[in-house]
Short mmCIF file of C-alpha atoms in Angstrom, two decimals:
data_model
loop_
_atom_site.label_atom_id
_atom_site.label_comp_id
_atom_site.label_asym_id
_atom_site.label_seq_id
_atom_site.Cartn_x
_atom_site.Cartn_y
_atom_site.Cartn_z
CA MET A 1 31.89 53.81 28.05
CA ASN A 2 30.14 50.47 28.40
CA PRO A 3 26.41 50.44 27.54
CA PRO A 4 23.93 49.91 30.40
CA VAL A 5 23.23 46.35 31.54
CA ASN A 6 19.64 46.39 30.30
CA GLU A 7 20.78 47.47 26.82
CA ARG A 8 23.36 44.67 26.69
CA LEU A 9 20.70 42.14 27.72
CA HIS A 10 18.38 43.48 25.04
CA ARG A 11 21.10 43.07 22.36
CA LEU A 12 21.82 39.55 23.59
CA TRP A 13 18.13 38.65 23.41
CA ARG A 14 17.83 40.01 19.88
CA SER A 15 20.86 37.95 18.77
CA PHE A 16 18.84 34.73 19.21
CA ASP A 17 16.68 33.53 16.33
CA GLY A 18 13.34 31.72 16.62
CA PRO A 19 14.62 28.11 16.89
CA GLN A 20 17.23 29.13 19.47
CA LEU A 21 14.61 30.87 21.60
CA LEU A 22 12.35 27.82 21.34
CA PHE A 23 15.22 25.59 22.46
CA LEU A 24 16.01 27.91 25.39
CA GLY A 25 12.35 27.84 26.38
CA PHE A 26 12.31 24.04 26.47
CA VAL A 27 15.59 23.95 28.45
CA GLY A 28 14.21 26.52 30.90
CA LEU A 29 11.03 24.48 31.37
CA LEU A 30 13.08 21.35 31.99
CA LEU A 31 15.36 23.10 34.50
CA ALA A 32 12.40 24.68 36.31
CA GLY A 33 10.69 21.30 36.51
CA GLY A 34 13.87 19.67 37.78
CA ALA A 35 14.34 22.33 40.46
CA ALA A 36 10.70 22.09 41.55
CA ALA A 37 10.91 18.29 41.64
CA ALA A 38 14.07 18.43 43.77
CA LEU A 39 12.69 21.02 46.21
CA ALA A 40 9.29 19.39 46.58
CA ARG A 41 10.68 15.85 46.31
CA GLN A 42 8.01 15.12 43.71
CA PRO A 43 9.48 13.41 40.57
CA ALA A 44 6.14 13.88 38.80
CA LEU A 45 6.96 17.59 38.43
CA LEU A 46 9.56 16.59 35.83
CA LEU A 47 6.87 15.25 33.49
CA PRO A 48 5.85 18.60 31.85
CA GLY A 49 9.47 19.37 30.95
CA LEU A 50 10.18 15.85 29.71
CA GLY A 51 6.94 15.88 27.73
CA ALA A 52 7.88 19.20 26.12
CA VAL A 53 11.34 17.91 25.17
CA GLY A 54 9.75 14.74 23.80
CA LEU A 55 7.38 16.88 21.73
CA LEU A 56 10.31 18.92 20.39
CA VAL A 57 12.20 15.77 19.38
CA ALA A 58 9.07 14.32 17.74
CA LEU A 59 8.45 17.49 15.71
CA VAL A 60 12.06 18.00 14.64
CA GLU A 61 13.27 14.39 14.31
CA TRP A 62 10.05 12.37 14.04
CA ARG A 63 11.85 9.80 11.91
CA TRP A 64 13.12 8.27 15.17
CA LEU A 65 9.49 7.51 16.03
CA TYR A 66 9.17 5.89 12.59
CA TYR A 67 12.13 3.59 13.21
CA LEU A 68 11.08 2.94 16.81
CA LEU A 69 7.71 1.79 15.54
CA PHE A 70 9.27 -0.80 13.24
CA PHE A 71 11.50 -2.08 16.04
CA VAL A 72 8.57 -2.64 18.43
CA LEU A 73 6.12 -4.00 15.82
CA PRO A 74 7.00 -7.67 16.50
CA PHE A 75 6.18 -7.12 20.18
CA THR A 76 2.88 -5.26 19.94
CA GLN A 77 -0.18 -6.70 21.67
CA GLU A 78 -3.89 -6.16 21.19
CA ILE A 79 -5.94 -4.81 24.09
CA ALA A 80 -9.75 -4.67 24.22
CA LEU A 81 -11.58 -1.34 24.32
CA PHE A 82 -15.21 -0.35 24.69
CA GLY A 83 -17.88 -1.31 22.18
CA GLY A 84 -16.03 -4.37 20.93
CA LEU A 85 -13.15 -2.26 19.56
CA SER A 86 -9.49 -2.98 20.19
CA LEU A 87 -6.13 -1.19 20.11
CA ASP A 88 -2.68 -2.53 19.22
CA VAL A 89 -0.16 -1.26 21.78
CA PRO A 90 2.28 0.41 21.35
CA SER A 91 2.03 0.36 17.55
CA GLU A 92 -1.24 2.26 17.03
CA PRO A 93 -0.39 5.12 19.45
CA LEU A 94 2.93 5.48 17.64
CA MET A 95 1.14 5.45 14.28
CA LEU A 96 -1.10 8.26 15.51
CA ALA A 97 1.91 10.27 16.67
CA ILE A 98 3.74 9.78 13.35
CA THR A 99 0.56 10.65 11.44
CA ALA A 100 0.42 13.98 13.29
CA CYS A 101 4.14 14.60 12.67
CA VAL A 102 3.93 13.79 8.96
CA GLY A 103 0.82 15.94 8.58
CA GLY A 104 2.55 18.78 10.42
CA ALA A 105 5.67 18.46 8.27
CA LEU A 106 3.63 18.64 5.06
CA VAL A 107 1.47 21.55 6.25
CA LEU A 108 4.37 23.59 7.67
CA GLY A 109 6.55 22.91 4.65
CA THR A 110 9.39 21.22 6.56
CA GLY A 111 8.75 18.17 4.39
CA ARG A 112 7.82 18.32 0.73
CA LEU A 113 6.81 15.76 -1.87
CA PRO A 114 7.15 16.50 -5.58
CA ARG A 115 4.00 16.91 -7.64
CA ARG A 116 5.00 13.84 -9.63
CA GLU A 117 4.57 11.66 -6.53
CA TRP A 118 1.26 13.20 -5.45
CA LEU A 119 -0.10 12.33 -8.92
CA HIS A 120 1.55 8.90 -9.13
CA PRO A 121 -0.98 6.20 -10.14
CA LEU A 122 -0.39 4.20 -6.93
CA VAL A 123 -0.98 7.25 -4.72
CA VAL A 124 -4.10 8.24 -6.70
CA ILE A 125 -5.56 4.71 -6.48
CA LEU A 126 -4.96 4.59 -2.72
CA ALA A 127 -6.69 7.97 -2.37
CA LEU A 128 -9.66 6.66 -4.38
CA MET A 129 -9.80 3.55 -2.17
CA LEU A 130 -9.90 5.75 0.92
CA ALA A 131 -12.62 7.93 -0.61
CA TRP A 132 -14.75 4.91 -1.53
CA THR A 133 -14.37 3.51 2.01
CA ALA A 134 -15.69 6.83 3.35
CA VAL A 135 -18.66 6.77 0.95
CA ASP A 136 -19.36 3.10 1.67
CA THR A 137 -19.50 3.80 5.42
CA VAL A 138 -22.92 5.37 4.85
CA PHE A 139 -24.27 1.94 3.81
CA SER A 140 -22.48 -0.06 6.50
CA VAL A 141 -24.39 -2.45 8.76
CA ASP A 142 -22.15 -1.27 11.63
CA THR A 143 -21.11 2.37 11.18
CA THR A 144 -18.89 2.42 14.28
CA LYS A 145 -16.68 -0.40 13.00
CA SER A 146 -16.48 1.10 9.51
CA VAL A 147 -15.52 4.55 10.83
CA LYS A 148 -12.80 2.99 13.00
CA TYR A 149 -11.54 1.12 9.92
CA LEU A 150 -11.50 4.36 7.93
CA LEU A 151 -9.52 6.17 10.64
CA ALA A 152 -7.11 3.24 10.90
CA LYS A 153 -6.55 3.45 7.13
CA VAL A 154 -5.53 7.09 7.56
CA TRP A 155 -2.93 6.26 10.20
CA PHE A 156 -1.63 3.41 8.03
CA LEU A 157 -1.36 5.45 4.82
CA THR A 158 0.08 8.63 6.34
CA PRO A 159 3.07 7.18 8.23
CA PHE A 160 3.96 4.33 5.88
CA LEU A 161 3.20 5.82 2.48
CA LEU A 162 3.74 9.56 2.92
CA GLY A 163 6.17 9.19 5.85
CA THR A 164 8.34 6.75 3.91
CA LEU A 165 8.40 9.11 0.92
CA LEU A 166 9.61 11.91 3.21
CA ILE A 167 12.28 9.79 4.91
CA VAL A 168 13.69 7.76 2.00
CA GLN A 169 15.62 10.33 -0.01
CA ARG A 170 18.37 8.06 -1.40
CA PRO A 171 18.43 4.36 -2.34
CA ARG A 172 20.56 3.47 0.68
CA ASP A 173 17.90 4.96 3.00
CA SER A 174 15.59 2.14 1.91
CA TRP A 175 17.47 -0.41 4.00
CA HIS A 176 17.17 1.45 7.31
CA PHE A 177 13.58 0.46 8.08
CA ALA A 178 14.38 -3.12 7.03
CA ALA A 179 17.38 -3.22 9.38
CA VAL A 180 15.31 -2.01 12.34
CA TYR A 181 12.37 -4.31 11.59
CA ALA A 182 14.66 -7.29 10.97
CA ALA A 183 16.41 -6.65 14.30
CA GLY A 184 13.08 -6.71 16.15
CA ALA A 185 11.92 -9.77 14.18
CA CYS A 186 15.16 -11.65 14.94
CA LEU A 187 14.72 -10.93 18.66
CA SER A 188 11.17 -12.29 18.43
CA VAL A 189 12.48 -15.43 16.70
CA LEU A 190 15.06 -15.97 19.45
CA TYR A 191 12.37 -15.46 22.08
CA ALA A 192 9.97 -17.89 20.39
CA ALA A 193 12.73 -20.44 19.72
CA SER A 194 13.81 -20.42 23.36
CA ARG A 195 10.24 -21.31 24.39
CA HIS A 196 9.62 -23.67 21.47
CA ALA A 197 12.84 -25.59 22.19
CA THR A 198 11.53 -26.58 25.62
CA MET A 199 8.78 -28.45 23.75
CA GLY A 200 11.13 -30.06 21.24
CA PHE A 201 9.99 -27.66 18.47
CA SER A 202 6.67 -29.47 18.42
CA PHE A 203 4.23 -28.52 15.67
CA GLU A 204 1.44 -28.71 18.24
CA MET A 205 3.05 -26.11 20.54
CA VAL A 206 4.13 -23.49 18.00
CA ASN A 207 1.30 -21.06 18.84
CA TRP A 208 2.06 -21.39 22.55
CA ALA A 209 5.71 -20.50 21.91
CA LEU A 210 4.70 -17.26 20.16
CA ARG A 211 2.52 -15.86 22.94
CA PRO A 212 1.89 -13.15 24.00
CA PHE A 213 3.24 -11.20 21.03
CA PHE A 214 1.60 -13.10 18.15
CA ARG A 215 -2.01 -14.17 17.83
CA ASN A 216 -0.99 -17.20 15.76
CA HIS A 217 1.87 -18.65 13.74
CA VAL A 218 0.47 -17.30 10.44
CA ILE A 219 1.19 -13.66 11.31
CA TYR A 220 4.60 -14.59 12.78
CA ALA A 221 5.65 -16.53 9.66
CA ALA A 222 4.30 -13.85 7.30
CA ILE A 223 6.55 -11.23 8.96
CA LEU A 224 9.60 -13.43 8.53
CA ALA A 225 8.76 -14.26 4.90
CA LEU A 226 8.18 -10.64 3.80
CA LEU A 227 11.45 -9.53 5.43
CA ILE A 228 13.58 -12.18 3.72
CA PRO A 229 13.71 -10.38 0.29
CA PHE A 230 14.83 -7.15 2.00
CA VAL A 231 17.45 -8.88 4.14
CA TRP A 232 18.78 -10.96 1.24
CA LEU A 233 19.17 -7.96 -1.08
CA ALA A 234 20.51 -5.72 1.69
CA ALA A 235 23.28 -8.26 2.25
CA ARG A 236 24.15 -8.02 -1.44
CA ALA A 237 24.04 -4.21 -1.33
CA ALA A 238 26.22 -3.93 1.82
CA GLN A 239 29.71 -2.57 1.13
CA LYS A 240 31.31 -3.37 4.49
CA ASN A 241 32.08 -6.95 5.49
CA SER A 242 30.69 -6.39 8.99
CA ALA A 243 27.36 -5.14 7.62
CA ARG A 244 27.20 -7.99 5.13
CA LEU A 245 27.84 -10.50 7.92
CA ALA A 246 25.12 -8.93 10.10
CA TRP A 247 22.57 -9.17 7.28
CA ARG A 248 23.52 -12.82 6.65
CA VAL A 249 23.13 -13.71 10.31
CA ALA A 250 19.71 -12.04 10.30
CA LEU A 251 18.79 -14.00 7.16
CA GLY A 252 19.73 -17.26 8.86
CA ILE A 253 17.65 -16.43 11.95
CA LEU A 254 14.63 -15.45 9.85
CA LEU A 255 14.84 -18.67 7.79
CA PHE A 256 15.14 -20.74 10.95
CA GLY A 257 12.08 -19.04 12.41
CA LEU A 258 10.15 -19.58 9.18
CA LEU A 259 10.95 -23.30 9.05
CA THR A 260 10.05 -23.88 12.70
CA SER A 261 6.77 -21.96 12.32
CA TYR A 262 5.37 -24.85 10.21
CA THR A 263 3.33 -22.38 8.15
CA ARG A 264 2.60 -23.77 4.69
CA ALA A 265 1.58 -20.51 2.98
CA SER A 266 4.65 -18.59 4.17
CA MET A 267 7.03 -21.33 3.10
CA LEU A 268 5.39 -21.48 -0.33
CA SER A 269 5.38 -17.68 -0.71
CA LEU A 270 9.16 -17.52 -1.21
CA PRO A 271 9.23 -19.86 -4.26
CA ILE A 272 6.22 -17.93 -5.61
CA ALA A 273 8.19 -14.69 -5.25
CA GLY A 274 11.12 -16.35 -7.04
CA LEU A 275 8.87 -17.36 -9.92
CA PHE A 276 7.52 -13.82 -10.19
CA TYR A 277 11.10 -12.52 -10.33
CA TRP A 278 11.69 -14.56 -13.49
CA ALA A 279 8.35 -13.46 -14.95
CA MET A 280 9.30 -9.84 -14.29
CA ARG A 281 12.76 -10.34 -15.71
CA LEU A 282 11.30 -11.87 -18.90
CA ARG A 283 8.64 -9.11 -19.12
CA LEU A 284 5.80 -11.59 -18.61
CA THR A 285 3.98 -9.76 -15.80
CA ARG A 286 1.13 -8.58 -18.03
CA ALA A 287 0.60 -12.09 -19.41
CA LEU A 288 0.80 -13.55 -15.89
CA LEU A 289 -1.83 -11.15 -14.53
CA GLY A 290 -4.11 -11.77 -17.52
CA THR A 291 -3.82 -15.54 -17.13
CA ALA A 292 -4.56 -15.30 -13.40
CA ALA A 293 -7.64 -13.13 -14.04
CA VAL A 294 -9.05 -15.52 -16.66
CA GLY A 295 -8.29 -18.58 -14.54
CA ILE A 296 -9.94 -17.16 -11.41
CA THR A 297 -13.01 -16.01 -13.38
CA LEU A 298 -13.49 -19.42 -15.00
CA THR A 299 -12.99 -21.25 -11.71
CA ALA A 300 -15.47 -19.02 -9.87
CA SER A 301 -17.99 -19.46 -12.71
CA TYR A 302 -17.60 -23.24 -12.59
CA PHE A 303 -18.24 -23.50 -8.86
CA ALA A 304 -21.11 -20.99 -8.91
CA SER A 305 -23.03 -22.54 -11.84
CA GLY A 306 -25.64 -25.09 -10.82
CA TYR A 307 -24.44 -25.06 -7.19
CA THR A 308 -21.42 -27.16 -8.18
CA PHE A 309 -19.62 -26.01 -5.04
CA MET A 310 -21.98 -28.21 -2.98
CA ASN A 311 -20.22 -31.28 -4.36
CA TYR A 312 -17.10 -30.26 -2.41
CA ALA A 313 -18.69 -30.01 1.02
CA PRO A 314 -16.39 -31.60 3.63
CA ASP A 315 -17.15 -34.59 5.82
CA TYR A 316 -17.58 -33.20 9.33
CA GLU A 317 -16.21 -36.38 10.92
CA THR A 318 -13.05 -36.77 8.81
CA THR A 319 -12.07 -33.09 8.49
CA VAL A 320 -9.49 -32.76 11.28
CA PHE A 321 -6.45 -30.83 12.45
CA ASN A 322 -3.29 -32.96 12.64
CA GLY A 323 -1.65 -30.83 15.29
CA LYS A 324 0.91 -33.43 16.36
CA ASN A 325 2.17 -34.44 12.93
CA PHE A 326 3.20 -31.88 10.29
CA GLU A 327 3.43 -34.54 7.54
CA LYS A 328 -0.16 -35.62 8.13
CA HIS A 329 -1.09 -31.93 8.23
CA LEU A 330 0.34 -31.49 4.72
CA GLN A 331 -1.31 -34.69 3.50
CA ALA A 332 -4.70 -33.52 4.81
CA THR A 333 -4.26 -30.29 2.88
CA TYR A 334 -4.28 -31.84 -0.59
CA THR A 335 -6.88 -34.51 0.32
CA LEU A 336 -9.29 -31.75 1.45
CA GLN A 337 -9.45 -33.14 5.00
CA ASP A 338 -7.55 -30.34 6.75
CA VAL A 339 -9.85 -28.37 9.00
CA SER A 340 -8.16 -24.99 8.42
CA GLY A 341 -8.43 -25.37 4.64
CA MET A 342 -12.06 -26.47 4.72
CA GLU A 343 -12.93 -23.74 7.21
CA ARG A 344 -11.67 -21.29 4.59
CA VAL A 345 -14.11 -22.82 2.09
CA TYR A 346 -16.88 -22.42 4.69
CA ARG A 347 -16.10 -18.68 4.93
CA TRP A 348 -15.66 -18.29 1.15
CA VAL A 349 -19.10 -19.76 0.49
CA ALA A 350 -20.60 -17.35 3.03
CA ALA A 351 -18.70 -14.43 1.44
CA ALA A 352 -19.99 -15.38 -2.02
CA ARG A 353 -23.57 -15.32 -0.74
CA MET A 354 -22.96 -11.93 0.93
CA ILE A 355 -21.64 -10.59 -2.37
CA ALA A 356 -24.73 -11.82 -4.21
CA ASP A 357 -26.92 -10.05 -1.64
CA LYS A 358 -25.12 -6.67 -1.74
CA PRO A 359 -22.85 -6.60 -4.80
CA LEU A 360 -22.43 -2.82 -5.06
CA VAL A 361 -21.78 -1.61 -1.51
CA GLY A 362 -21.22 -4.79 0.52
CA SER A 363 -21.85 -4.94 4.25
CA GLY A 364 -19.38 -2.13 5.07
CA ALA A 365 -15.71 -2.07 6.02
CA ALA A 366 -14.74 -4.27 9.00
CA THR A 367 -18.21 -5.83 9.29
CA PHE A 368 -17.68 -9.34 7.87
CA TYR A 369 -17.72 -10.73 11.40
CA PRO A 370 -20.37 -11.53 12.58
CA GLU A 371 -22.43 -10.58 9.50
CA TYR A 372 -21.21 -13.63 7.53
CA LYS A 373 -22.90 -16.07 9.94
CA ARG A 374 -26.28 -15.28 8.39
CA TYR A 375 -24.98 -16.46 5.01
CA THR A 376 -23.19 -19.71 5.92
CA VAL A 377 -24.09 -23.11 4.47
CA LYS A 378 -24.23 -25.81 7.14
CA SER A 379 -22.91 -28.46 4.75
CA PHE A 380 -19.49 -26.76 4.86
CA ARG A 381 -19.39 -26.37 8.63
CA THR A 382 -16.36 -27.69 10.53
CA TYR A 383 -15.79 -28.13 14.24
CA VAL A 384 -13.90 -24.80 14.43
CA SER A 385 -16.68 -22.79 12.76
CA ASP A 386 -17.64 -21.15 16.04
CA ASN A 387 -14.74 -18.78 15.24
CA PRO A 388 -13.68 -17.59 18.72
CA GLU A 389 -10.84 -15.56 17.10
CA LYS A 390 -13.44 -13.51 15.17
CA SER A 391 -11.40 -13.90 11.98
CA THR A 392 -12.85 -13.11 8.56
CA THR A 393 -12.77 -14.62 5.06
CA HIS A 394 -9.15 -15.80 4.92
CA ASN A 395 -9.02 -14.19 1.48
CA TYR A 396 -8.51 -10.42 1.27
CA PHE A 397 -9.87 -10.12 -2.27
CA LEU A 398 -13.14 -11.82 -1.28
CA LEU A 399 -13.21 -9.68 1.84
CA GLN A 400 -13.09 -6.51 -0.25
CA LEU A 401 -15.98 -7.77 -2.37
CA ALA A 402 -18.07 -8.79 0.63
CA GLU A 403 -17.44 -5.64 2.67
CA GLN A 404 -16.93 -2.87 0.10
CA GLY A 405 -18.66 -4.25 -2.96
CA ILE A 406 -17.50 -4.32 -6.56
CA PRO A 407 -15.96 -0.77 -6.53
CA GLY A 408 -13.78 -1.55 -3.49
CA PHE A 409 -12.71 -4.87 -4.96
CA LEU A 410 -11.86 -3.42 -8.38
CA LEU A 411 -9.85 -0.59 -6.85
CA PHE A 412 -7.77 -3.05 -4.83
CA VAL A 413 -7.21 -5.34 -7.83
CA ILE A 414 -6.18 -2.33 -9.94
CA LEU A 415 -3.77 -1.27 -7.15
CA VAL A 416 -2.10 -4.70 -7.09
CA ALA A 417 -1.89 -4.96 -10.89
CA THR A 418 -0.55 -1.41 -11.24
CA ALA A 419 2.10 -2.01 -8.57
CA LEU A 420 3.37 -5.20 -10.22
CA LEU A 421 3.40 -3.67 -13.71
CA GLN A 422 5.19 -0.57 -12.40
CA ALA A 423 7.71 -2.85 -10.68
CA GLU A 424 8.53 -4.64 -13.94
CA ARG A 425 8.97 -1.33 -15.77
CA LEU A 426 11.20 0.11 -13.03
CA TYR A 427 13.28 -3.06 -12.81
CA HIS A 428 14.25 -2.80 -16.48
CA ARG A 429 14.67 0.99 -16.45
CA ALA A 430 17.09 0.69 -13.53
CA ALA A 431 19.44 -1.72 -15.33
CA HIS A 432 22.23 0.90 -15.25
CA ARG A 433 21.62 1.76 -11.57
CA PRO A 434 22.04 -1.41 -9.49
CA GLU A 435 21.40 0.42 -6.20
CA VAL A 436 17.91 1.44 -7.42
CA ARG A 437 17.26 -1.97 -8.99
CA ARG A 438 17.94 -3.71 -5.66
CA VAL A 439 15.42 -1.46 -3.92
CA VAL A 440 12.81 -2.17 -6.61
CA LEU A 441 13.48 -5.90 -6.44
CA ALA A 442 13.30 -6.05 -2.63
CA ALA A 443 10.05 -4.05 -2.51
CA THR A 444 8.51 -6.11 -5.33
CA LEU A 445 9.38 -9.55 -3.96
CA SER A 446 8.21 -8.56 -0.47
CA LEU A 447 4.98 -7.24 -2.03
CA VAL A 448 4.48 -10.55 -3.88
CA VAL A 449 4.95 -12.45 -0.61
CA ILE A 450 2.25 -10.30 1.01
CA ILE A 451 -0.12 -10.60 -1.98
CA PHE A 452 0.23 -14.38 -1.95
CA HIS A 453 -0.66 -14.39 1.75
CA LEU A 454 -3.72 -12.25 0.95
CA THR A 455 -5.20 -15.12 -1.08
CA LEU A 456 -5.37 -17.18 2.12
CA ASN A 457 -5.55 -14.52 4.86
CA GLU A 458 -6.52 -10.89 5.42
CA LEU A 459 -3.33 -9.14 6.54
CA VAL A 460 -3.27 -5.61 5.13
CA GLU A 461 -4.92 -4.26 8.29
CA VAL A 462 -2.66 -6.27 10.62
CA ASP A 463 -0.26 -3.82 12.29
CA LYS A 464 2.73 -6.15 11.86
CA ILE A 465 2.26 -6.65 8.09
CA GLY A 466 0.20 -3.80 6.63
CA PRO A 467 2.96 -1.21 7.22
CA VAL A 468 5.37 -3.11 4.96
CA PHE A 469 2.69 -3.35 2.25
CA PHE A 470 2.48 0.45 2.08
CA VAL A 471 6.24 0.91 2.50
CA CYS A 472 6.78 -1.30 -0.58
CA LEU A 473 4.36 0.83 -2.59
CA ALA A 474 6.13 4.00 -1.39
CA LEU A 475 9.52 2.60 -2.44
CA LEU A 476 8.20 1.88 -5.93
CA VAL A 477 6.90 5.46 -6.15
CA ARG A 478 10.22 6.89 -4.94
CA ALA A 479 12.27 4.63 -7.27
CA GLY A 480 10.32 6.09 -10.18
CA SER A 481 11.28 9.58 -8.99
CA TRP A 482 14.98 8.68 -8.78
CA LEU A 483 14.97 7.41 -12.35
CA ALA A 484 12.90 10.36 -13.62
CA GLU A 485 15.22 12.89 -11.96
CA GLU A 486 18.23 11.20 -13.52
CA SER A 487 16.56 11.31 -16.94
CA VAL A 488 15.92 15.04 -16.58
CA ARG A 489 19.52 15.69 -15.52
CA SER A 490 20.87 13.73 -18.47
CA GLU A 491 18.66 15.72 -20.87
CA GLN A 492 19.85 19.02 -19.40
#
């Protein structure tokens, strides 16, 4: 005799496990919304079901949000909010969503990081930097800006440091984010080139060609430069001819965009990265960092003693921007008559005076503008010193000193030095594993490109560049885990 219908339904219901019931619930919600939308002829009734399905996808496969973010990064735009704040769209909303997903994965146990990585020196230093920023907020001249900066740091570190560590499980996973970001960057180059070509690739019109997606050509060129090490090494790592060809085409597009951006720092950053490669290969990183520290200290002492820096004040009348001639632009750079270079000196002098006023705590995170205007020296003023872009020091190391004092500066310097020394050690340890060595080399050279840009600009908080900075650190942490795991296996 067949069991009653209600008993059979009960057995069927009990045969489903939790995830299956959750899936059925989402499907039922979607079908109910679709039926209601069709009957009432109101498409808006589909939104709850679509939102629920989107939430399910985000919680289960949030890595697609991670890759989507990198694809849209070249096309993000800044919109103004209340109180002088701003939001980068769609990048920052996506960062917030990924932050929630990564936090949920770690709390619920669907994603785990080994204890070795939680205690890695780079992760510990970043945590200390975040803690100091929180403490320093108490002394900020503008608490609202500093709190926003602190929150932004959280949704930079969580997706791009912790999220990358959760996603990149094998060396070949390292190239996925680069492929997506390079694809978006190449599309942005083609877009900019199509506009720039109508002006004969004029140096004067390069910023116009990049609108509305890039504030200026510096950010655009920095993206292309930091991607080149990844694209170059990915082409060498590719096993299929079609993949290798795709990477080489991307490399050609990125180089073309870099050359037509007319950005001196980005062009110079690639040879600098090449020189660091040889220093790393010859185990000279420690000596290089020591020499740089001594040289910078002596130079700063020379300019600070007896107000020597006043001897280098620019001539307001002859300090110009050669917007129509790139050769004259380069010539003005080394004759100290280029307005962008001398405007940097104007900000650096103001930053130095801010540091002298508040050496321990600084003015507070994200407060350099407009605080620096009280510390400027009129002798260094140029005709662009009104600063309508509201930019800061054009030197991230000085910015850390001015805004977060000596502790914030030292923590950042220690982070950079530790990353480069770890990179050298990993490069030599991975001699027998070329797939890991390529990842280390790509992350290191891209990191060097970014660090070089930081001596002339402040880009770690820029949504198009900061993510790669933290991804590179995460890849160095994960490369150390791959080599450590292999060492343990060989011992066993």
